[in-house]
Short mmCIF file of C-alpha atoms and ligand atoms in Angstrom, two decimals:
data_model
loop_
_atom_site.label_atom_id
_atom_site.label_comp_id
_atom_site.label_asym_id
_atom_site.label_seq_id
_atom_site.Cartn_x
_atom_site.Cartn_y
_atom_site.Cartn_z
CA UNK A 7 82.33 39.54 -33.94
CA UNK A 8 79.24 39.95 -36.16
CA UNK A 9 79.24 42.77 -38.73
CA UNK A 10 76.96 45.62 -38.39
CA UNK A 11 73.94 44.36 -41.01
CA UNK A 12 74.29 40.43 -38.84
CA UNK A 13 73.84 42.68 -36.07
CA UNK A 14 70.87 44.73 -37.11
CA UNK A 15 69.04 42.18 -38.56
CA UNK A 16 69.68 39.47 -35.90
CA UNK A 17 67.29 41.39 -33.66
CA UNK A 18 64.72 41.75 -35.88
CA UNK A 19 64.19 38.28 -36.76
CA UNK A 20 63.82 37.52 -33.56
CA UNK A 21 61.22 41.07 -33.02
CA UNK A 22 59.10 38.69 -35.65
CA UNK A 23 59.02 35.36 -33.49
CA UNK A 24 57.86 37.92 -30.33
CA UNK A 25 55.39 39.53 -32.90
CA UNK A 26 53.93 36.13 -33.98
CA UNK A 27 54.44 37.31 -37.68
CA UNK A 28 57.20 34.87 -38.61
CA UNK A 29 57.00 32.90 -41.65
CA UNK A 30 58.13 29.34 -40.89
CA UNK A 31 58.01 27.48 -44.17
CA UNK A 32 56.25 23.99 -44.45
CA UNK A 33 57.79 21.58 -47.29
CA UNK A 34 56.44 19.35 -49.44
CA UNK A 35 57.45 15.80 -50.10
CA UNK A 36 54.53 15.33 -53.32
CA UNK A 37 53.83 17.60 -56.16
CA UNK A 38 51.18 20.44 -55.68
CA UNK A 39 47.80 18.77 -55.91
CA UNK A 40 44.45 19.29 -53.79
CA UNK A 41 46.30 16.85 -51.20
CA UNK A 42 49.84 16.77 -50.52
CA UNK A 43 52.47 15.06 -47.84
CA UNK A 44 53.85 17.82 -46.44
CA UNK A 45 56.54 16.82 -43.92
CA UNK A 46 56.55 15.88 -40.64
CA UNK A 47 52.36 15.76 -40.97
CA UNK A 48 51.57 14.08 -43.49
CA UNK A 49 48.31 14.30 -46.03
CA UNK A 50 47.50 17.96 -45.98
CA UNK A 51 44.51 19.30 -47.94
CA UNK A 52 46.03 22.61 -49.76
CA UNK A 53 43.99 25.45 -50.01
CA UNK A 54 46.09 28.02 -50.11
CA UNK A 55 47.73 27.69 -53.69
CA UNK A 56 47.77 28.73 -57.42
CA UNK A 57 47.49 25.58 -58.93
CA UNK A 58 43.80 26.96 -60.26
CA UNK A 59 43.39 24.25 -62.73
CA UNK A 60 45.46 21.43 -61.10
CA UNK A 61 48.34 21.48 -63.97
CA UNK A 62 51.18 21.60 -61.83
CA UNK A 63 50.76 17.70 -62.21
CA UNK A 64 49.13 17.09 -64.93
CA UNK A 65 50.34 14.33 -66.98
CA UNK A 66 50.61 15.96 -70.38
CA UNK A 67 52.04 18.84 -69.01
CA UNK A 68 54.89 16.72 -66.73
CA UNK A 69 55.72 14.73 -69.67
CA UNK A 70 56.38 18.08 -71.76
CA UNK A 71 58.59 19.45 -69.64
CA UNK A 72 61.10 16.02 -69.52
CA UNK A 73 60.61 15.85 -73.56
CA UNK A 74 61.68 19.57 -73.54
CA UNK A 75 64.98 18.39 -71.41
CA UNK A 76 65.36 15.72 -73.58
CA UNK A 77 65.21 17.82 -77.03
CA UNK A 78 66.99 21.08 -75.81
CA UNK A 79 69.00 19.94 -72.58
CA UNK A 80 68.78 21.78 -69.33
CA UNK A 81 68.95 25.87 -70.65
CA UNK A 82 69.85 28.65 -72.72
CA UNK A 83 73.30 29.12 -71.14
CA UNK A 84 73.27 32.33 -71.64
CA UNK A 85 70.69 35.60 -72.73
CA UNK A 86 68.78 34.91 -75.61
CA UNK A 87 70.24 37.42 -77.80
CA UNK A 88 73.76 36.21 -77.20
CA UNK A 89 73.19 32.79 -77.39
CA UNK A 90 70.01 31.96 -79.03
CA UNK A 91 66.91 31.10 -78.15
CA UNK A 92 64.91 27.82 -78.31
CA UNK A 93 61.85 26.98 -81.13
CA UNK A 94 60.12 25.82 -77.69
CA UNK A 95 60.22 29.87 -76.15
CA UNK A 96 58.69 31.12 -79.90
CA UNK A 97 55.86 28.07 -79.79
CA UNK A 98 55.14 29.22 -75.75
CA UNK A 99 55.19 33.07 -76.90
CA UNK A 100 52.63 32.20 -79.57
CA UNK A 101 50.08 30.70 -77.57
CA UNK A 102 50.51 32.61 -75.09
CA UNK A 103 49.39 36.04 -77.09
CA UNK A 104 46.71 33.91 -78.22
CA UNK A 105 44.95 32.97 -75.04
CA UNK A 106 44.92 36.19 -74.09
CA UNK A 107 43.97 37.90 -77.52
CA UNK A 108 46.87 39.71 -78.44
CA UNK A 109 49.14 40.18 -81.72
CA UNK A 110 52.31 39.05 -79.51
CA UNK A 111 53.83 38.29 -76.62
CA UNK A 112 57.66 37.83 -74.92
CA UNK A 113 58.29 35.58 -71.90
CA UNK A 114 60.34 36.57 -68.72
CA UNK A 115 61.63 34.64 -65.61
CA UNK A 116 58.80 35.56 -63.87
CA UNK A 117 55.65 38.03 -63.74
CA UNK A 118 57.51 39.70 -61.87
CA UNK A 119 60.05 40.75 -63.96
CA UNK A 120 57.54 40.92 -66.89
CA UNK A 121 56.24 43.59 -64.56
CA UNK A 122 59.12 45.70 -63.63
CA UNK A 123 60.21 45.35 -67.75
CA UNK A 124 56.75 47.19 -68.77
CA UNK A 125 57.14 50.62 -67.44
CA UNK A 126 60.80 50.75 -66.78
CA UNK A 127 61.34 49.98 -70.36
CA UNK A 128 58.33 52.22 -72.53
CA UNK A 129 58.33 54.88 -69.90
CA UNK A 130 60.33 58.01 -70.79
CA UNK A 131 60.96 61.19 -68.65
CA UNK A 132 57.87 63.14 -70.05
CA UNK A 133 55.74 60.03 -69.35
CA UNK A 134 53.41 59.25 -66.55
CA UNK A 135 52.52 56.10 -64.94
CA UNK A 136 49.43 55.55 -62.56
CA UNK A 137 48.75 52.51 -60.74
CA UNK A 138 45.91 51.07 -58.52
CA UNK A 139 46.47 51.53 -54.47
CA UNK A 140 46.22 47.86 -54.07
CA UNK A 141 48.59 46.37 -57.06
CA UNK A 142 50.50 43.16 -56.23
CA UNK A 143 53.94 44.41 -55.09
CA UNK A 144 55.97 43.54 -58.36
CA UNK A 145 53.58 46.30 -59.76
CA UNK A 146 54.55 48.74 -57.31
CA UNK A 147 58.26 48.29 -57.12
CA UNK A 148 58.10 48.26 -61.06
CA UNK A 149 56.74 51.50 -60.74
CA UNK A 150 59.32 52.62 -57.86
CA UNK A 151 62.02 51.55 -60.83
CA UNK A 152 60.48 53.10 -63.52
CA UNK A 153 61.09 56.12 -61.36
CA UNK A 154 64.57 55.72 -60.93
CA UNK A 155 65.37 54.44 -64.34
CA UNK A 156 63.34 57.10 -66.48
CA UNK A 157 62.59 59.74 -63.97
CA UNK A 158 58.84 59.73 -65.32
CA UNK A 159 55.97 60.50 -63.12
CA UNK A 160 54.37 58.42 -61.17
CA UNK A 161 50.83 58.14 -59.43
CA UNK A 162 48.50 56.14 -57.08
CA UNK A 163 44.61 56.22 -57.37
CA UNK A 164 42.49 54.69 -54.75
CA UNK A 165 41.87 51.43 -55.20
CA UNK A 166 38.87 50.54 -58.09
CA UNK A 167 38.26 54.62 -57.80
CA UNK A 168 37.82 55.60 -61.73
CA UNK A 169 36.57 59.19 -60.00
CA UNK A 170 40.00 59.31 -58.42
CA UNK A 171 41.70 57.68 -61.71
CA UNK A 172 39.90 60.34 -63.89
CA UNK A 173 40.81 63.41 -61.76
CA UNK A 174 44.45 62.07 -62.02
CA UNK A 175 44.84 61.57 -65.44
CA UNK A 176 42.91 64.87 -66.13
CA UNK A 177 45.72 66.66 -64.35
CA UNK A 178 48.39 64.93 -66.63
CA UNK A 179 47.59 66.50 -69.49
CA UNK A 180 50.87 67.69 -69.98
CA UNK A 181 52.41 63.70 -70.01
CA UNK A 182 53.30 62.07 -73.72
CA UNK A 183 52.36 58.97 -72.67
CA UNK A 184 49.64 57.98 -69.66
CA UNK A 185 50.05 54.71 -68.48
CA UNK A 186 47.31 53.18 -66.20
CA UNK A 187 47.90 49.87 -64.62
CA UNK A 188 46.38 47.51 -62.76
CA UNK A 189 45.54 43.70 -61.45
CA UNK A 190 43.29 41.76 -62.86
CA UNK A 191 42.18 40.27 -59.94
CA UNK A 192 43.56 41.72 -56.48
CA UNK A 193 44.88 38.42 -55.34
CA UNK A 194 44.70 39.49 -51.88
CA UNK A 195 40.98 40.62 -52.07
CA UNK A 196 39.35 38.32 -55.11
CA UNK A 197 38.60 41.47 -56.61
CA UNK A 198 37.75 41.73 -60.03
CA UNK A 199 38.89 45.10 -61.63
CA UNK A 200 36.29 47.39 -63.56
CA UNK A 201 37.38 46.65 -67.13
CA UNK A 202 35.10 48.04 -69.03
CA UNK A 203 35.49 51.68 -67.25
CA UNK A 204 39.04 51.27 -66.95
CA UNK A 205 39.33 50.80 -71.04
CA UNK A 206 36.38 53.27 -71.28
CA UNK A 207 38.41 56.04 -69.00
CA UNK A 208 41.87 55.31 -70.74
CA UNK A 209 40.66 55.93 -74.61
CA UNK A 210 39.32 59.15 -73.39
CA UNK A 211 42.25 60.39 -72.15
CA UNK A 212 44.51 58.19 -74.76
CA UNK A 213 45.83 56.58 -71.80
CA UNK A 214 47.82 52.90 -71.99
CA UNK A 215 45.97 50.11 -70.10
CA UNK A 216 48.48 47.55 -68.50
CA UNK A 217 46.55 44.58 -66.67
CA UNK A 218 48.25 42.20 -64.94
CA UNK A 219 46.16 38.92 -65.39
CA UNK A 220 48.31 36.75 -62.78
CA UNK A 221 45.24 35.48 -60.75
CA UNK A 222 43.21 35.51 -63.93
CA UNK A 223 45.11 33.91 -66.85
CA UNK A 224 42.66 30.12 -66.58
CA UNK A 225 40.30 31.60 -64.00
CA UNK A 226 38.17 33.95 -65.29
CA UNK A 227 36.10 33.58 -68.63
CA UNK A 228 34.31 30.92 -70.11
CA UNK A 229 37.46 29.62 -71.92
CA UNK A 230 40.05 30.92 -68.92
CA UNK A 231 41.25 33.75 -71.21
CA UNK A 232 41.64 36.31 -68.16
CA UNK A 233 39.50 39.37 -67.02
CA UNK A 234 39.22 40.57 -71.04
CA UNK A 235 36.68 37.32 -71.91
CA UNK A 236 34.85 37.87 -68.75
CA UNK A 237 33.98 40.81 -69.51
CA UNK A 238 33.86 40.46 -73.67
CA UNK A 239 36.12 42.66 -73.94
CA UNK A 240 39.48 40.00 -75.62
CA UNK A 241 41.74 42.06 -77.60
CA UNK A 242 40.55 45.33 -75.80
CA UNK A 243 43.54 45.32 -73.59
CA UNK A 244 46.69 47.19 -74.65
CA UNK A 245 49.13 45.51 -72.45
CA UNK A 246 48.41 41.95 -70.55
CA UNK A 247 51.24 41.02 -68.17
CA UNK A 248 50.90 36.94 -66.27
CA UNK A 249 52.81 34.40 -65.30
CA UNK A 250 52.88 31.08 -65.86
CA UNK A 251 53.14 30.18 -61.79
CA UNK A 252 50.02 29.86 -60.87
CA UNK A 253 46.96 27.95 -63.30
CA UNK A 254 49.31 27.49 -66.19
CA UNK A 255 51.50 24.79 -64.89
CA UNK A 256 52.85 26.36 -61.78
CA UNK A 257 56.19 25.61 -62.27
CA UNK A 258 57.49 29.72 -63.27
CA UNK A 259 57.93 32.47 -65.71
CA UNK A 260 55.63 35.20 -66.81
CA UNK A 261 55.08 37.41 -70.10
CA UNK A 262 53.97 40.38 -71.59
CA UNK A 263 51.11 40.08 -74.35
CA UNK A 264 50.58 43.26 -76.67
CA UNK A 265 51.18 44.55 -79.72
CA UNK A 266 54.06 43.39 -81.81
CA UNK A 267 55.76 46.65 -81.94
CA UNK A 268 55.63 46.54 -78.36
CA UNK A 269 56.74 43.28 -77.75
CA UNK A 270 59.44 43.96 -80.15
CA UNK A 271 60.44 46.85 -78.22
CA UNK A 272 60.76 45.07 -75.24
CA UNK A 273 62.87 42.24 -77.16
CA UNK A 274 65.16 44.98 -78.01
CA UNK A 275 65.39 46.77 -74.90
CA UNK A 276 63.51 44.99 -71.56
CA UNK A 277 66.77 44.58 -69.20
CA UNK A 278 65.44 41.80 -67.03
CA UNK A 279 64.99 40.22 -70.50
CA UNK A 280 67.95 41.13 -72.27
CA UNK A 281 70.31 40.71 -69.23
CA UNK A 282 68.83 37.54 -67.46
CA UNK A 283 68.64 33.95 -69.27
CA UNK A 284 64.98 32.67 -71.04
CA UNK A 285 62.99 30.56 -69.58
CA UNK A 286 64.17 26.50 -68.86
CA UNK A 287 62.90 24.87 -71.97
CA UNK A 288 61.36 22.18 -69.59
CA UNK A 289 59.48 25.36 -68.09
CA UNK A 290 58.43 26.60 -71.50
CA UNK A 291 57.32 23.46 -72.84
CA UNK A 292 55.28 22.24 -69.60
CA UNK A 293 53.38 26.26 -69.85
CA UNK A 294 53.03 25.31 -73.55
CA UNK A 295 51.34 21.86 -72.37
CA UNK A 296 49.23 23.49 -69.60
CA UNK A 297 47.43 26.14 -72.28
CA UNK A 298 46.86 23.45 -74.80
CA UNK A 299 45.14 21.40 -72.05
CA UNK A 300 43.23 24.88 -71.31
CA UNK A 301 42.23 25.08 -74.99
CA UNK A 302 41.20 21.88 -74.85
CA UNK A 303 39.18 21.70 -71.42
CA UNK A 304 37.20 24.63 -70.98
CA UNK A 305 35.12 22.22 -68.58
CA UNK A 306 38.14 22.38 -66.02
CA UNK A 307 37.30 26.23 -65.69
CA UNK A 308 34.00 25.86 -65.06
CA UNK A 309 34.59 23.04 -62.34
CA UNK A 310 36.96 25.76 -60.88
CA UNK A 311 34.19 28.42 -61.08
CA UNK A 312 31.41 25.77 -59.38
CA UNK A 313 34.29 24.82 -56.95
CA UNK A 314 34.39 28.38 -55.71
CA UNK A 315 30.86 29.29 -55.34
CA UNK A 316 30.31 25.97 -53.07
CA UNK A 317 33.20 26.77 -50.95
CA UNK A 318 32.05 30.39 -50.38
CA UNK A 319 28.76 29.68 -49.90
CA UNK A 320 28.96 26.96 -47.20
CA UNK A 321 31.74 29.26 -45.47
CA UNK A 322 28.78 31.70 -45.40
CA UNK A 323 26.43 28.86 -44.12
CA UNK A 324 28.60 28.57 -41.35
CA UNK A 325 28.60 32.29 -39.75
CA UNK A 326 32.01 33.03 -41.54
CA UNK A 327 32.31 36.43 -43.27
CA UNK A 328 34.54 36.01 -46.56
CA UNK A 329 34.92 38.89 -48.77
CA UNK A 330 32.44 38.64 -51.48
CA UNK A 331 33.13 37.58 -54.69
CA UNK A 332 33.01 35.37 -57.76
CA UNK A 333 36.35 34.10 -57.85
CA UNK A 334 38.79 31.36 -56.23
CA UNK A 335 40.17 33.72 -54.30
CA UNK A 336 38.15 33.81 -51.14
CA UNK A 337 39.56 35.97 -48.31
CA UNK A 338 38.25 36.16 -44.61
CA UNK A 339 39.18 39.24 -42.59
CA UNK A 340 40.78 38.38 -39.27
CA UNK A 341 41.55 41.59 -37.96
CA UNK A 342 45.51 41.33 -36.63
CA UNK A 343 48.44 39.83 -38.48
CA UNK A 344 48.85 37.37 -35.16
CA UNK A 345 45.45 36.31 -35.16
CA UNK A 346 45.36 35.24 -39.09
CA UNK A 347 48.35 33.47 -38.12
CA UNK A 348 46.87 32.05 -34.67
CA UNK A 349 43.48 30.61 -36.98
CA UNK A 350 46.24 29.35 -40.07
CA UNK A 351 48.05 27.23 -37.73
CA UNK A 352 45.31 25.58 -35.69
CA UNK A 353 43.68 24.86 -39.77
CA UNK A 354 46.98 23.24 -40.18
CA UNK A 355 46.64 21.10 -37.22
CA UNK A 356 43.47 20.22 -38.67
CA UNK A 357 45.27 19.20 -41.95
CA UNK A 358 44.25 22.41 -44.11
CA UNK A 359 46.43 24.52 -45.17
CA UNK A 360 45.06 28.23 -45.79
CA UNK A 361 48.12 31.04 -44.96
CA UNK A 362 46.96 33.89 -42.98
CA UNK A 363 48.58 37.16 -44.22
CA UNK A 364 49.34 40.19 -42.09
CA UNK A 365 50.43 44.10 -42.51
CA UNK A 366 52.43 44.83 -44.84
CA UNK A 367 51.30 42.35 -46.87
CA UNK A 368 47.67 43.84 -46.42
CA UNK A 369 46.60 46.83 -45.20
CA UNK A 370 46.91 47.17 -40.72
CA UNK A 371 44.10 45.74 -39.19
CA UNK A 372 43.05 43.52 -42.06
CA UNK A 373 44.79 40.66 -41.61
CA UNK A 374 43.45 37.10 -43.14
CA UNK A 375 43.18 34.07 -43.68
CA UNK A 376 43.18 33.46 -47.69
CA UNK A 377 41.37 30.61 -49.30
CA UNK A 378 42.34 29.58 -52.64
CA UNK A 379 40.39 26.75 -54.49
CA UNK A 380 41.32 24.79 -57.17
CA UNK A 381 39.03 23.28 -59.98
CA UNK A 382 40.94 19.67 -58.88
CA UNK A 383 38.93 19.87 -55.11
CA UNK A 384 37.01 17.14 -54.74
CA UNK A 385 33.85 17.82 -52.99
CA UNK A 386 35.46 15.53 -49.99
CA UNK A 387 38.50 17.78 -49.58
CA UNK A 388 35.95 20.59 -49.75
CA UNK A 389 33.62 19.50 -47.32
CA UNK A 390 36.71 17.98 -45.29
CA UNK A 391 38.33 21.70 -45.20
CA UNK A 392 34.90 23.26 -44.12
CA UNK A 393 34.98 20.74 -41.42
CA UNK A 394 38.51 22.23 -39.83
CA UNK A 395 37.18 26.02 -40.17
CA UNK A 396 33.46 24.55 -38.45
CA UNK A 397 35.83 23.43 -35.65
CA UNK A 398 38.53 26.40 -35.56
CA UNK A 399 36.21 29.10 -35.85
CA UNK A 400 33.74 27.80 -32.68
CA UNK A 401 37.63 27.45 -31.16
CA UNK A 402 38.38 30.97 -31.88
CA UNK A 403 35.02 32.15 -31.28
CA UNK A 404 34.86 33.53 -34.64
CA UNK A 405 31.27 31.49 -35.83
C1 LIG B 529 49.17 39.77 -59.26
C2 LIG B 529 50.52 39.15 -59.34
N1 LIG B 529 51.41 39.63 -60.23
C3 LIG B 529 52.64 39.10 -60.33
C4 LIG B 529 53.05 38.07 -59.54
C5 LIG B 529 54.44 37.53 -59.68
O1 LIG B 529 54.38 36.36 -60.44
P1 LIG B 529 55.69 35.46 -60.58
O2 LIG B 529 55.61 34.43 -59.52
O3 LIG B 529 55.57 34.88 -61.97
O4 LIG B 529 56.86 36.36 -60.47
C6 LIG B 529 52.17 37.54 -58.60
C7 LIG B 529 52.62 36.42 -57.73
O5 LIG B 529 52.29 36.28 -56.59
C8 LIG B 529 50.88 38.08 -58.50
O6 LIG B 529 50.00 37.62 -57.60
#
């Protein structure tokens, strides 16, 4: 006798199979690297991951982590606040405010907690937030809490629309505090937001800029300091929000940089912070490790960069159609969820793997295939990979 949620869901799952939109997961026997063993096929060329700078196994940064083990055992045991917190969290929280160019910074579980904390916790019931129609979805159910929590307002402009953003906040006069938020890069698009008209449009209307640097934090900038040193603009930002997932070591975690009142406000009252242990010290130590390396390799972000261009130009050599861009993120519109997932697998039978993402994910009728590049690509994997989409798309009749 199955109980009524067994029952509804049972159904569904299989709804997904029929619809061809069902995520089987692949595992990994090797750490995250350009090429991996991924079981039951083998070497795999991966181009479908975070691992921007190739620090997920980076030797300095793997040794870190087990010295971190070593020196402060497996955890906090409890919340910081209750049980103290490590020398290694204050060291990563350091650093991190300055690669990103601001007075402080706290560390959560994940970005994505660092992203609900934000508006959830600063937000107030005479407040209004406004975010971007295509923000990652930890920005969007932060927002749908903030709601809850503080009963403030809450908005959507159109996505990179500053005509839209403008009208919006001009109507919110009334609000104490405007906040405006937005990715860094879209990471489904590659999209770079408009900085400067974004900080240009929020001091006009005393408005609070929140980025969230996830896909940016190593990737963009001459140094890898995030969307702020691409555009000059370090230390312009109110509130940065990353994680350390993706180019800083992979492994998890995220944080809010901004001022120190801020970040002492969320210390005192963030409740995915205060109610949720601190990061694994062999976490914070191998995200310490991965933005020293950054510091000290600003040649590993322009191999990225170059890395990119070549792949998106000889995708464009072959017929293919990827969004334009300038960064790692190199997305090519498919069309339906099942054919994304139709062109991902037969890539995968090739020995690439690229995930093709589908509504709701995206937007209906946009579904994709997303490329991801990393700065540790040879020009052999590259040229390998290009090789699998030559043969896939002719299959597919896409080229
Ligand atoms: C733009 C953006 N923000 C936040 C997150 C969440 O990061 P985390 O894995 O640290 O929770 C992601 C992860 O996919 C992301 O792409």
């Amino acid at each position: 006798m199955t109980n009524p949620l067994e029952h509804r869901i049972a159904p569904e799952l299989e709804q997904f199979i029929r619809d061809g939109t069902y995520k089987r997961l692949n595992f990994l026997e090797s750490p995250q690297a350009a090429r991996v063993q991924m079981e039951g096929r083998g070497e795999v060329i991966i181009l479908s991951s975070n691992n921007y700078l190739g620090l997920a196994n980076e030797p300095s940064v793997v040794a870190a982590g087990k010295a971190a083990l070593d020196s402060f055992g497996a955890g906090t045991a409890s919340v910081r606040f209750i049980c103290g917190t490590f020398t290694i969290h204050r060291a990563l929280e350091a650093a991190c405010a300055r690669l990103v160019g601001t007075p402080a910074s706290l560390s959560f579980g994940s970005c994505w907690n660092a992203n609900e904390a934000v508006p959830g916790t600063l937000l107030t019931e005479n407040d209004l937030i406004i975010s971007d129609q295509l923000n990652h979805a930890s920005i969007i159910d932060g927002v749908r809490l903030a709601k809850a929590i503080t009963k403030c307002q809450t908005a959507v402009y159109q996505h990179g629309d500053l005509t839209d953003l403008d009208a919006k906040l001009t109507a919110a006069k009334d609000r104490r505090v405007k906040m405006v938020v937005t990715d860094g890069v879209f990471s489904m698009e590659g999209a770079i937001a408009k900085l400067p008209d974004l900080i240009e449009l929020c001091r006009r209307h005393q408005a609070v800029l929140v980025v969230d640097d996830s896909h940016a934090t190593g990737v963009l900038g001459k140094n890898g300091r995030g969307t702020a040193e691409h555009f000059g603009l370090v230390g312009e930002v109110d509130i940065i929000t990353s994680t350390l997932g993706k180019a800083l070591g992979g492994a998890a975690g995220g944080f809010v940089a901004a001022s120190a009142a801020v970040s002492d406000y969320l210390t005192q009252r963030a409740r995915p912070q205060l109610f949720s242990n601190a990061l694994p010290p062999t976490v914070a130590a191998s995200s310490l490790a991965s933005i020293e390396f950054l510091e000290a390799h600003p040649e590993r972000v322009a191999g990225l960069r170059e890395n990119a261009r070549y792949f998106r130009d000889q995708l464009l050599e072959l017929g293919f159609k990827p969004l334009p861009g300038e960064t790692p993120i190199i997305p090519v519109i498919l069309g339906e969820t099942a054919a994304a997932i139709r062109m991902s697998d037969l890539l995968l039978a090739e020995g690439v793997f690229v995930t093709g993402f589908g509504y709701p994910v995206v937007p209906q009728g946009q579904a994709r295939v997303r490329c991801q590049i990393s700065a540790t690509h040879t020009r052999e994997d590259l040229d390998q990979a290009l090789a699998a989409f030559r043969k896939v798309g002719r299959q597919l009749q896409l080229i």
